[in-house]
Amino acid sequence: LPHGVTMIGDGAFYGCTGLANVTIPNSVTSLGSYIFNGCNNLAAVTISANVTNIKDGAFRYCNALTTLTIPEGVTTIGREAFSGCLSLTSVTIPGGVTKIGDNAFYGCDALTDIYYGGYGIDWLATAGHNDVPNGTAVHFKDDLYGKGECGENVNWALDASGTLTISGTGAMYDYDFIGDRNPAPWCANGLNNRVRTVVVKKGITELGYNAFT
């Protein structure tokens, strides 16, 4: 496609079974719904960096597509966006995505890996994050659910295996119970059932009230 195109409408390439490779220039800011639906020989796609929305059914039944990188500016992925992509094995999703539509990955039985650009806490806050095939591994930024401060000189990090590490020097902050106004950050936002092991490093002098409750 030539540079200068700014929009590609709904179903523009619907059912183009001979289409094998597409590069969408950065001049494009809007892609229509079902734009590549049924392009079952489409094996490689480069999406404009200025697109913000992967709309409904955009790549539905693109059976030759094996990997796809969604640009950093995208914030929503529509319904059935990749439904029926039988050969899709990995997708890279930017951390700015806040919504994944219903059945976005329905029937993507070969999908083994999603590489997400944010922390796990951001993934859990993404609407539709659980609408991925069973067995698909979601990889987070730095392999962490989250990290931050939990004392003036104390930090926490919860990795993808469920190990919560408290490190630094001095005392932790005090917190409220889970469900109250100010729970510990690893007890809020869906993380409370992700902690499997707690490691408190040397240098910590006090564990705060309700630190793990």
GROMACS .gro file of C-alpha atoms in nm:
model
  213
    1LEU     CA    1   0.000   0.000   0.000
    2PRO     CA    2   0.134   0.349  -0.082
    3HIS     CA    3   0.228   0.600   0.185
    4GLY     CA    4  -0.040   0.866   0.200
    5VAL     CA    5  -0.333   0.629   0.248
    6THR     CA    6  -0.494   0.729   0.579
    7MET     CA    7  -0.787   0.490   0.615
    8ILE     CA    8  -0.881   0.142   0.496
    9GLY     CA    9  -1.253   0.072   0.514
   10ASP     CA   10  -1.458  -0.220   0.643
   11GLY     CA   11  -1.399  -0.548   0.461
   12ALA     CA   12  -1.154  -0.391   0.215
   13PHE     CA   13  -0.970  -0.719   0.155
   14TYR     CA   14  -1.245  -0.956   0.269
   15GLY     CA   15  -1.190  -1.304   0.122
   16CYS     CA   16  -0.879  -1.214  -0.081
   17THR     CA   17  -0.743  -1.567  -0.066
   18GLY     CA   18  -0.439  -1.490  -0.283
   19LEU     CA   19  -0.310  -1.219  -0.050
   20ALA     CA   20   0.008  -1.337   0.123
   21ASN     CA   21   0.190  -1.031   0.257
   22VAL     CA   22   0.073  -0.681   0.357
   23THR     CA   23   0.257  -0.376   0.487
   24ILE     CA   24   0.025  -0.101   0.610
   25PRO     CA   25   0.211   0.235   0.598
   26ASN     CA   26   0.232   0.465   0.899
   27SER     CA   27   0.012   0.720   0.723
   28VAL     CA   28  -0.284   0.487   0.798
   29THR     CA   29  -0.462   0.575   1.123
   30SER     CA   30  -0.782   0.369   1.086
   31LEU     CA   31  -0.847   0.009   0.982
   32GLY     CA   32  -1.201  -0.111   0.921
   33SER     CA   33  -1.379  -0.410   1.068
   34TYR     CA   34  -1.330  -0.749   0.898
   35ILE     CA   35  -1.064  -0.589   0.679
   36PHE     CA   36  -0.872  -0.914   0.619
   37ASN     CA   37  -1.148  -1.159   0.710
   38GLY     CA   38  -1.102  -1.491   0.529
   39CYS     CA   39  -0.761  -1.405   0.377
   40ASN     CA   40  -0.653  -1.760   0.447
   41ASN     CA   41  -0.313  -1.733   0.278
   42LEU     CA   42  -0.211  -1.410   0.452
   43ALA     CA   43   0.110  -1.508   0.631
   44ALA     CA   44   0.276  -1.174   0.717
   45VAL     CA   45   0.129  -0.837   0.822
   46THR     CA   46   0.300  -0.516   0.931
   47ILE     CA   47   0.049  -0.278   1.088
   48SER     CA   48   0.082   0.101   1.086
   49ALA     CA   49   0.233   0.241   1.406
   50ASN     CA   50  -0.045   0.502   1.413
   51VAL     CA   51  -0.340   0.263   1.435
   52THR     CA   52  -0.511   0.273   1.776
   53ASN     CA   53  -0.782   0.008   1.735
   54ILE     CA   54  -0.783  -0.345   1.594
   55LYS     CA   55  -1.151  -0.365   1.504
   56ASP     CA   56  -1.399  -0.652   1.507
   57GLY     CA   57  -1.302  -0.952   1.296
   58ALA     CA   58  -1.001  -0.772   1.147
   59PHE     CA   59  -0.796  -1.091   1.098
   60ARG     CA   60  -1.067  -1.354   1.138
   61TYR     CA   61  -0.990  -1.681   0.957
   62CYS     CA   62  -0.641  -1.571   0.848
   63ASN     CA   63  -0.529  -1.932   0.869
   64ALA     CA   64  -0.171  -1.883   0.744
   65LEU     CA   65  -0.086  -1.613   0.999
   66THR     CA   66   0.158  -1.752   1.257
   67THR     CA   67   0.284  -1.443   1.445
   68LEU     CA   68   0.167  -1.086   1.481
   69THR     CA   69   0.299  -0.776   1.655
   70ILE     CA   70   0.033  -0.520   1.747
   71PRO     CA   71   0.168  -0.162   1.744
   72GLU     CA   72   0.233   0.030   2.065
   73GLY     CA   73  -0.044   0.283   2.004
   74VAL     CA   74  -0.326   0.027   2.000
   75THR     CA   75  -0.560   0.046   2.301
   76THR     CA   76  -0.845  -0.189   2.204
   77ILE     CA   77  -0.876  -0.523   2.027
   78GLY     CA   78  -1.220  -0.591   1.887
   79ARG     CA   79  -1.455  -0.889   1.897
   80GLU     CA   80  -1.336  -1.194   1.702
   81ALA     CA   81  -1.031  -0.995   1.588
   82PHE     CA   82  -0.823  -1.312   1.546
   83SER     CA   83  -1.096  -1.572   1.570
   84GLY     CA   84  -1.025  -1.887   1.371
   85CYS     CA   85  -0.658  -1.809   1.306
   86LEU     CA   86  -0.567  -2.176   1.323
   87SER     CA   87  -0.189  -2.134   1.275
   88LEU     CA   88  -0.138  -1.836   1.505
   89THR     CA   89   0.125  -1.928   1.765
   90SER     CA   90   0.228  -1.595   1.918
   91VAL     CA   91   0.094  -1.240   1.951
   92THR     CA   92   0.269  -0.934   2.093
   93ILE     CA   93   0.022  -0.699   2.265
   94PRO     CA   94   0.129  -0.354   2.389
   95GLY     CA   95   0.082  -0.257   2.753
   96GLY     CA   96  -0.155   0.023   2.653
   97VAL     CA   97  -0.431  -0.218   2.551
   98THR     CA   98  -0.720  -0.179   2.796
   99LYS     CA   99  -0.986  -0.395   2.630
  100ILE     CA  100  -0.991  -0.727   2.444
  101GLY     CA  101  -1.325  -0.805   2.279
  102ASP     CA  102  -1.531  -1.121   2.313
  103ASN     CA  103  -1.390  -1.425   2.133
  104ALA     CA  104  -1.091  -1.226   2.009
  105PHE     CA  105  -0.882  -1.545   2.004
  106TYR     CA  106  -1.161  -1.801   1.969
  107GLY     CA  107  -1.043  -2.113   1.790
  108CYS     CA  108  -0.675  -2.011   1.802
  109ASP     CA  109  -0.582  -2.356   1.925
  110ALA     CA  110  -0.215  -2.322   1.823
  111LEU     CA  111  -0.167  -2.001   2.024
  112THR     CA  112   0.101  -2.082   2.280
  113ASP     CA  113   0.235  -1.739   2.376
  114ILE     CA  114   0.109  -1.384   2.429
  115TYR     CA  115   0.381  -1.128   2.494
  116TYR     CA  116   0.225  -0.840   2.686
  117GLY     CA  117   0.408  -0.509   2.717
  118GLY     CA  118   0.282  -0.421   3.067
  119TYR     CA  119   0.306  -0.580   3.409
  120GLY     CA  120   0.076  -0.860   3.512
  121ILE     CA  121  -0.130  -0.621   3.727
  122ASP     CA  122  -0.211  -0.425   3.410
  123TRP     CA  123  -0.303  -0.744   3.224
  124LEU     CA  124  -0.545  -0.843   3.502
  125ALA     CA  125  -0.707  -0.498   3.475
  126THR     CA  126  -0.756  -0.537   3.098
  127ALA     CA  127  -1.118  -0.611   3.012
  128GLY     CA  128  -1.137  -0.952   2.845
  129HIS     CA  129  -0.790  -1.064   2.954
  130ASN     CA  130  -0.924  -1.407   3.046
  131ASP     CA  131  -1.072  -1.463   2.700
  132VAL     CA  132  -0.764  -1.643   2.568
  133PRO     CA  133  -0.733  -2.015   2.490
  134ASN     CA  134  -0.656  -2.254   2.774
  135GLY     CA  135  -0.286  -2.332   2.779
  136THR     CA  136  -0.175  -2.001   2.631
  137ALA     CA  137   0.113  -1.854   2.833
  138VAL     CA  138   0.100  -1.479   2.892
  139HIS     CA  139   0.442  -1.320   2.940
  140PHE     CA  140   0.458  -0.989   3.127
  141LYS     CA  141   0.703  -0.701   3.126
  142ASP     CA  142   1.019  -0.804   3.316
  143ASP     CA  143   0.836  -1.131   3.397
  144LEU     CA  144   0.661  -0.949   3.683
  145TYR     CA  145   0.304  -0.909   3.801
  146GLY     CA  146   0.413  -0.579   3.952
  147LYS     CA  147   0.659  -0.389   4.167
  148GLY     CA  148   0.679  -0.074   4.374
  149GLU     CA  149   0.749   0.082   4.712
  150CYS     CA  150   0.619  -0.061   5.039
  151GLY     CA  151   0.824   0.150   5.279
  152GLU     CA  152   1.045   0.458   5.271
  153ASN     CA  153   1.341   0.244   5.171
  154VAL     CA  154   1.159  -0.082   5.104
  155ASN     CA  155   1.046  -0.226   4.771
  156TRP     CA  156   0.833  -0.518   4.659
  157ALA     CA  157   0.823  -0.728   4.343
  158LEU     CA  158   0.588  -1.013   4.253
  159ASP     CA  159   0.718  -1.233   3.973
  160ALA     CA  160   0.522  -1.450   3.734
  161SER     CA  161   0.589  -1.763   3.940
  162GLY     CA  162   0.414  -1.606   4.240
  163THR     CA  163   0.725  -1.519   4.443
  164LEU     CA  164   0.683  -1.194   4.636
  165THR     CA  165   1.018  -1.041   4.731
  166ILE     CA  166   1.045  -0.765   4.992
  167SER     CA  167   1.384  -0.592   4.986
  168GLY     CA  168   1.561  -0.280   5.107
  169THR     CA  169   1.621  -0.142   5.455
  170GLY     CA  170   1.399  -0.041   5.744
  171ALA     CA  171   1.028  -0.080   5.808
  172MET     CA  172   0.742  -0.158   5.574
  173TYR     CA  173   0.431   0.055   5.558
  174ASP     CA  174   0.119  -0.047   5.751
  175TYR     CA  175  -0.185  -0.157   5.549
  176ASP     CA  176  -0.555  -0.233   5.584
  177PHE     CA  177  -0.721  -0.571   5.537
  178ILE     CA  178  -0.797  -0.697   5.185
  179GLY     CA  179  -1.110  -0.519   5.065
  180ASP     CA  180  -1.053  -0.213   5.283
  181ARG     CA  181  -0.935   0.128   5.168
  182ASN     CA  182  -0.559   0.070   5.172
  183PRO     CA  183  -0.457  -0.296   5.139
  184ALA     CA  184  -0.102  -0.402   5.057
  185PRO     CA  185  -0.046  -0.367   4.681
  186TRP     CA  186   0.009  -0.742   4.640
  187CYS     CA  187  -0.327  -0.802   4.810
  188ALA     CA  188  -0.522  -0.578   4.571
  189ASN     CA  189  -0.617  -0.559   4.204
  190GLY     CA  190  -0.648  -0.934   4.164
  191LEU     CA  191  -0.298  -1.013   4.291
  192ASN     CA  192  -0.397  -1.159   4.629
  193ASN     CA  193  -0.443  -1.509   4.486
  194ARG     CA  194  -0.121  -1.492   4.282
  195VAL     CA  195   0.123  -1.494   4.575
  196ARG     CA  196   0.272  -1.839   4.633
  197THR     CA  197   0.598  -1.765   4.817
  198VAL     CA  198   0.715  -1.468   5.025
  199VAL     CA  199   1.086  -1.381   5.050
  200VAL     CA  200   1.186  -1.108   5.299
  201LYS     CA  201   1.542  -0.995   5.238
  202LYS     CA  202   1.798  -0.909   5.504
  203GLY     CA  203   1.772  -0.544   5.604
  204ILE     CA  204   1.396  -0.536   5.661
  205THR     CA  205   1.334  -0.449   6.027
  206GLU     CA  206   0.953  -0.444   6.049
  207LEU     CA  207   0.669  -0.608   5.861
  208GLY     CA  208   0.374  -0.370   5.847
  209TYR     CA  209   0.030  -0.430   5.993
  210ASN     CA  210  -0.182  -0.654   5.770
  211ALA     CA  211   0.110  -0.697   5.532
  212PHE     CA  212  -0.019  -1.029   5.403
  213THR     CA  213  -0.387  -1.030   5.499
   0.00000   0.00000   0.00000
